[in-house]
PDB file of C-alpha atoms in Angstrom:
ATOM      1  CA  MET A   1      -9.208 -11.006  -5.631  1.00 39.00           C
ATOM      2  CA  ARG A   2      -9.509 -10.935  -9.395  1.00 42.00           C
ATOM      3  CA  ASP A   3      -9.961  -7.875 -11.532  1.00 45.00           C
ATOM      4  CA  VAL A   4     -13.381  -7.627 -13.101  1.00 45.00           C
ATOM      5  CA  THR A   5     -13.251  -7.913 -16.888  1.00 45.00           C
ATOM      6  CA  ILE A   6     -15.670  -8.171 -19.784  1.00 44.00           C
ATOM      7  CA  SER A   7     -14.782 -11.522 -21.303  1.00 47.00           C
ATOM      8  CA  GLY A   8     -16.586 -11.011 -24.653  1.00 48.00           C
ATOM      9  CA  ARG A   9     -13.609  -9.133 -26.056  1.00 48.00           C
ATOM     10  CA  PRO A  10     -10.137 -10.464 -26.858  1.00 51.00           C
ATOM     11  CA  GLY A  11      -8.131 -10.254 -23.656  1.00 55.00           C
ATOM     12  CA  GLY A  12     -11.132  -8.769 -21.857  1.00 54.00           C
ATOM     13  CA  THR A  13     -11.735  -5.157 -20.903  1.00 52.00           C
ATOM     14  CA  LEU A  14     -10.600  -4.081 -17.491  1.00 51.00           C
ATOM     15  CA  LEU A  15     -13.393  -2.374 -15.602  1.00 49.00           C
ATOM     16  CA  ARG A  16     -11.356  -1.239 -12.615  1.00 53.00           C
ATOM     17  CA  PHE A  17      -7.919  -1.457 -11.125  1.00 53.00           C
ATOM     18  CA  PRO A  18      -7.745  -0.113  -7.555  1.00 57.00           C
ATOM     19  CA  ALA A  19      -4.945   2.076  -6.246  1.00 55.00           C
ATOM     20  CA  GLU A  20      -3.719  -0.522  -3.757  1.00 53.00           C
ATOM     21  CA  ARG A  21      -2.850  -2.841  -6.650  1.00 57.00           C
ATOM     22  CA  ARG A  22      -0.871  -0.132  -8.447  1.00 57.00           C
ATOM     23  CA  ALA A  23       1.322   1.084  -5.599  1.00 61.00           C
ATOM     24  CA  LEU A  24       3.792  -0.387  -3.170  1.00 74.00           C
ATOM     25  CA  PRO A  25       2.003  -1.666  -0.039  1.00 83.00           C
ATOM     26  CA  THR A  26       3.072   0.890   2.563  1.00 87.00           C
ATOM     27  CA  ILE A  27       1.603   2.344   5.732  1.00 91.00           C
ATOM     28  CA  GLU A  28       1.141   5.640   3.828  1.00 91.00           C
ATOM     29  CA  LEU A  29      -1.040   3.834   1.279  1.00 89.00           C
ATOM     30  CA  VAL A  30      -3.173   2.385   4.093  1.00 91.00           C
ATOM     31  CA  ARG A  31      -3.484   5.894   5.565  1.00 92.00           C
ATOM     32  CA  SER A  32      -4.599   7.351   2.237  1.00 90.00           C
ATOM     33  CA  LEU A  33      -7.190   4.622   1.524  1.00 89.00           C
ATOM     34  CA  LEU A  34      -8.718   4.362   4.983  1.00 92.00           C
ATOM     35  CA  PRO A  35     -12.250   5.775   5.174  1.00 91.00           C
ATOM     36  CA  GLU A  36     -12.662   8.871   7.326  1.00 93.00           C
ATOM     37  CA  TYR A  37     -14.515   8.700  10.631  1.00 94.00           C
ATOM     38  CA  ALA A  38     -17.276  11.008   9.347  1.00 93.00           C
ATOM     39  CA  THR A  39     -17.926   8.693   6.397  1.00 91.00           C
ATOM     40  CA  VAL A  40     -18.186   5.674   8.677  1.00 93.00           C
ATOM     41  CA  TYR A  41     -20.399   7.540  11.130  1.00 93.00           C
ATOM     42  CA  ASN A  42     -22.758   8.744   8.389  1.00 92.00           C
ATOM     43  CA  GLN A  43     -23.073   5.305   6.772  1.00 90.00           C
ATOM     44  CA  LEU A  44     -23.959   3.667  10.077  1.00 91.00           C
ATOM     45  CA  ALA A  45     -26.365   6.471  11.069  1.00 91.00           C
ATOM     46  CA  ARG A  46     -28.224   6.283   7.729  1.00 89.00           C
ATOM     47  CA  ARG A  47     -28.843   2.566   8.287  1.00 88.00           C
ATOM     48  CA  GLY A  48     -29.722   2.929  11.970  1.00 89.00           C
ATOM     49  CA  LEU A  49     -26.740   0.781  12.980  1.00 89.00           C
ATOM     50  CA  GLY A  50     -25.476   2.952  15.838  1.00 88.00           C
ATOM     51  CA  GLU A  51     -22.196   4.740  15.675  1.00 87.00           C
ATOM     52  CA  PRO A  52     -18.581   3.622  15.544  1.00 90.00           C
ATOM     53  CA  PRO A  53     -16.430   3.837  18.655  1.00 92.00           C
ATOM     54  CA  HIS A  54     -14.733   7.170  19.267  1.00 93.00           C
ATOM     55  CA  PRO A  55     -11.465   7.504  17.295  1.00 94.00           C
ATOM     56  CA  ALA A  56      -9.457   8.256  20.457  1.00 96.00           C
ATOM     57  CA  ALA A  57     -10.545   4.952  22.023  1.00 96.00           C
ATOM     58  CA  VAL A  58      -9.609   2.985  18.903  1.00 96.00           C
ATOM     59  CA  GLU A  59      -6.256   4.774  18.669  1.00 96.00           C
ATOM     60  CA  ALA A  60      -5.574   3.944  22.332  1.00 97.00           C
ATOM     61  CA  GLU A  61      -6.188   0.257  21.525  1.00 97.00           C
ATOM     62  CA  GLY A  62      -3.706   0.554  18.661  1.00 96.00           C
ATOM     63  CA  ARG A  63      -1.084   2.245  20.846  1.00 96.00           C
ATOM     64  CA  ARG A  64      -1.406  -0.553  23.418  1.00 97.00           C
ATOM     65  CA  THR A  65      -0.927  -3.079  20.627  1.00 95.00           C
ATOM     66  CA  GLY A  66       2.113  -1.160  19.372  1.00 94.00           C
ATOM     67  CA  MET A  67       3.618  -1.119  22.873  1.00 94.00           C
ATOM     68  CA  LYS A  68       3.079  -4.870  23.148  1.00 95.00           C
ATOM     69  CA  MET A  69       4.724  -5.399  19.753  1.00 92.00           C
ATOM     70  CA  LEU A  70       7.612  -3.194  20.801  1.00 89.00           C
ATOM     71  CA  GLY A  71       8.077  -5.300  23.931  1.00 90.00           C
ATOM     72  CA  ASP A  72       8.307  -8.452  21.791  1.00 89.00           C
ATOM     73  CA  ILE A  73      11.174  -7.256  19.572  1.00 87.00           C
ATOM     74  CA  THR A  74      14.790  -6.343  20.089  1.00 87.00           C
ATOM     75  CA  LEU A  75      16.070  -3.511  17.948  1.00 86.00           C
ATOM     76  CA  PRO A  76      19.485  -4.009  16.330  1.00 87.00           C
ATOM     77  CA  PRO A  77      22.046  -1.316  17.225  1.00 87.00           C
ATOM     78  CA  ASP A  78      22.169   0.077  13.674  1.00 89.00           C
ATOM     79  CA  PRO A  79      19.159   2.424  13.149  1.00 88.00           C
ATOM     80  CA  ARG A  80      18.837   1.626   9.441  1.00 90.00           C
ATOM     81  CA  THR A  81      18.817  -2.124  10.088  1.00 92.00           C
ATOM     82  CA  ALA A  82      16.354  -1.632  12.940  1.00 90.00           C
ATOM     83  CA  ARG A  83      13.934   0.270  10.678  1.00 90.00           C
ATOM     84  CA  GLU A  84      14.263  -2.310   7.894  1.00 91.00           C
ATOM     85  CA  ASP A  85      13.655  -5.187  10.325  1.00 91.00           C
ATOM     86  CA  VAL A  86      10.610  -3.592  11.974  1.00 91.00           C
ATOM     87  CA  THR A  87       9.154  -2.547   8.616  1.00 90.00           C
ATOM     88  CA  ARG A  88       9.609  -6.082   7.264  1.00 90.00           C
ATOM     89  CA  TRP A  89       8.083  -7.508  10.444  1.00 91.00           C
ATOM     90  CA  PHE A  90       5.094  -5.124  10.201  1.00 92.00           C
ATOM     91  CA  GLN A  91       4.574  -5.676   6.438  1.00 92.00           C
ATOM     92  CA  PRO A  92       2.175  -8.668   6.712  1.00 93.00           C
ATOM     93  CA  LEU A  93      -0.194  -6.489   8.766  1.00 93.00           C
ATOM     94  CA  ILE A  94      -0.080  -3.804   6.076  1.00 93.00           C
ATOM     95  CA  ASP A  95      -0.711  -6.379   3.350  1.00 92.00           C
ATOM     96  CA  ARG A  96      -3.672  -7.840   5.257  1.00 92.00           C
ATOM     97  CA  MET A  97      -5.139  -4.369   5.787  1.00 93.00           C
ATOM     98  CA  LEU A  98      -4.831  -3.558   2.088  1.00 91.00           C
ATOM     99  CA  ARG A  99      -6.651  -6.811   1.255  1.00 90.00           C
ATOM    100  CA  ARG A 100      -9.475  -5.764   3.595  1.00 92.00           C
ATOM    101  CA  LEU A 101      -9.648  -2.350   1.924  1.00 90.00           C
ATOM    102  CA  THR A 102      -9.826  -4.059  -1.488  1.00 87.00           C
ATOM    103  CA  GLU A 103     -12.608  -6.352  -0.261  1.00 88.00           C
ATOM    104  CA  LEU A 104     -14.521  -3.307   0.993  1.00 88.00           C
ATOM    105  CA  GLN A 105     -14.103  -1.552  -2.351  1.00 84.00           C
ATOM    106  CA  ASP A 106     -15.234  -4.695  -4.179  1.00 84.00           C
ATOM    107  CA  LEU A 107     -18.290  -4.954  -1.940  1.00 84.00           C
ATOM    108  CA  GLY A 108     -19.213  -1.333  -2.631  1.00 78.00           C
ATOM    109  CA  TRP A 109     -18.436  -1.695  -6.324  1.00 74.00           C
ATOM    110  CA  THR A 110     -20.757  -4.677  -6.786  1.00 71.00           C
ATOM    111  CA  GLY A 111     -23.414  -3.047  -4.596  1.00 63.00           C
ATOM    112  CA  ASP A 112     -23.393   0.089  -6.753  1.00 63.00           C
ATOM    113  CA  ARG A 113     -24.016  -1.980  -9.885  1.00 64.00           C
ATOM    114  CA  GLN A 114     -27.045  -3.855  -8.602  1.00 65.00           C
ATOM    115  CA  THR A 115     -30.244  -2.878 -10.358  1.00 58.00           C
ATOM    116  CA  ARG A 116     -32.463  -3.175  -7.295  1.00 64.00           C
ATOM    117  CA  HIS A 117     -32.012  -1.384  -3.995  1.00 67.00           C
ATOM    118  CA  ASP A 118     -30.914  -3.859  -1.335  1.00 72.00           C
ATOM    119  CA  ASP A 119     -30.979  -2.537   2.251  1.00 78.00           C
ATOM    120  CA  SER A 120     -29.231  -5.610   3.642  1.00 81.00           C
ATOM    121  CA  ARG A 121     -26.294  -5.151   1.247  1.00 82.00           C
ATOM    122  CA  GLN A 122     -26.043  -1.472   2.175  1.00 84.00           C
ATOM    123  CA  ALA A 123     -26.061  -2.415   5.875  1.00 86.00           C
ATOM    124  CA  LEU A 124     -23.319  -4.971   5.186  1.00 88.00           C
ATOM    125  CA  ILE A 125     -21.257  -2.311   3.405  1.00 88.00           C
ATOM    126  CA  ALA A 126     -21.734   0.085   6.341  1.00 90.00           C
ATOM    127  CA  THR A 127     -20.716  -2.461   8.997  1.00 92.00           C
ATOM    128  CA  THR A 128     -17.786  -3.653   6.892  1.00 92.00           C
ATOM    129  CA  THR A 129     -16.663  -0.039   6.441  1.00 93.00           C
ATOM    130  CA  MET A 130     -16.767   0.409  10.223  1.00 94.00           C
ATOM    131  CA  SER A 131     -14.757  -2.778  10.771  1.00 94.00           C
ATOM    132  CA  VAL A 132     -12.146  -1.755   8.195  1.00 94.00           C
ATOM    133  CA  TRP A 133     -11.923   1.765   9.641  1.00 96.00           C
ATOM    134  CA  ARG A 134     -11.469   0.398  13.165  1.00 96.00           C
ATOM    135  CA  THR A 135      -8.823  -2.135  12.134  1.00 95.00           C
ATOM    136  CA  GLY A 136      -6.960   0.435  10.026  1.00 95.00           C
ATOM    137  CA  THR A 137      -7.051   3.074  12.759  1.00 96.00           C
ATOM    138  CA  ARG A 138      -5.602   0.584  15.260  1.00 96.00           C
ATOM    139  CA  LEU A 139      -2.934  -0.426  12.748  1.00 96.00           C
ATOM    140  CA  LEU A 140      -1.898   3.195  12.152  1.00 96.00           C
ATOM    141  CA  ALA A 141      -1.717   3.869  15.902  1.00 96.00           C
ATOM    142  CA  ALA A 142       0.386   0.733  16.461  1.00 96.00           C
ATOM    143  CA  TRP A 143       2.726   1.804  13.664  1.00 95.00           C
ATOM    144  CA  ALA A 144       3.014   5.295  15.181  1.00 95.00           C
ATOM    145  CA  VAL A 145       4.327   3.711  18.404  1.00 95.00           C
ATOM    146  CA  LEU A 146       6.863   1.593  16.505  1.00 94.00           C
ATOM    147  CA  ASP A 147       7.885   4.524  14.307  1.00 93.00           C
ATOM    148  CA  GLY A 148       8.382   6.713  17.385  1.00 92.00           C
ATOM    149  CA  ALA A 149      10.549   4.031  18.978  1.00 91.00           C
ATOM    150  CA  LEU A 150      12.608   3.728  15.785  1.00 91.00           C
ATOM    151  CA  THR A 151      13.085   7.502  15.659  1.00 91.00           C
ATOM    152  CA  ALA A 152      14.170   7.566  19.318  1.00 90.00           C
ATOM    153  CA  HIS A 153      16.467   4.590  18.675  1.00 86.00           C
ATOM    154  CA  ALA A 154      18.083   6.424  15.746  1.00 84.00           C
ATOM    155  CA  ALA A 155      18.499   9.587  17.845  1.00 83.00           C
ATOM    156  CA  ALA A 156      20.091   7.595  20.681  1.00 75.00           C
ATOM    157  CA  SER A 157      22.436   5.884  18.209  1.00 63.00           C
ATOM    158  CA  LEU A 158      23.408   9.246  16.720  1.00 54.00           C
ATOM    159  CA  CYS A 159      24.028  10.621  20.218  1.00 53.00           C
ATOM    160  CA  ARG A 160      26.341   7.661  20.999  1.00 53.00           C
ATOM    161  CA  VAL A 161      28.269   8.252  17.757  1.00 46.00           C
ATOM    162  CA  GLU A 162      28.630  11.960  18.569  1.00 46.00           C
ATOM    163  CA  GLN A 163      29.844  11.166  22.090  1.00 48.00           C
ATOM    164  CA  GLN A 164      32.421   8.721  20.722  1.00 50.00           C
ATOM    165  CA  ALA A 165      33.578  11.277  18.140  1.00 47.00           C
ATOM    166  CA  ALA A 166      33.985  13.949  20.846  1.00 49.00           C
ATOM    167  CA  ARG A 167      36.335  11.746  22.874  1.00 50.00           C
TER     168      ARG A 167
END
C-alpha cells in the first residue's frame, strides 16, 4: 500500500497516514482498530446483506485455532523466552491482519471520495468489513488462548523456582 499524495507540489502533500503505519504492529493495535460487531451488523443490514455470525461462534473458532497452534509448539522452560518465541511466531498473523485493516480503510477512504453514489462499492465495503471483523475476532481469540498458556507456563515456572528455593 502506498500513501496517497498530491503530486503537484514539491515532495507531494500527504492526505492520510493511518494509525497502523505509525505504531508497532501488536495484538493491542489490532484490537483497537478492529470494527465493532454493531458497526458490521449495521453496515450489512443497511445493504440487505444478512448479518454477520454471532461473535461467540467466531470466538469459539478462534479458540479452537489457538488450541491447535498451542499443540504444534513446544514452550521453552524460561517464561520470558517462551513469550518472546510465541510472540515472534504469531507476528506474521498480526502483520497480515493489519494489512487487511489498512486495505479496508483504503477501500472506505476511496469510496467516501467518489462523487457518485455507488451501491455496489458500499456493498463491497460492508462485506469486506464483515470479513475483516471475523478474521480479526478469530485472531484475538486464538491469541487469548496462547496468552493464557504463556501466563500459566510462567506461573508454573515460578512455582518450580519457589519449590526449589524452599528446599
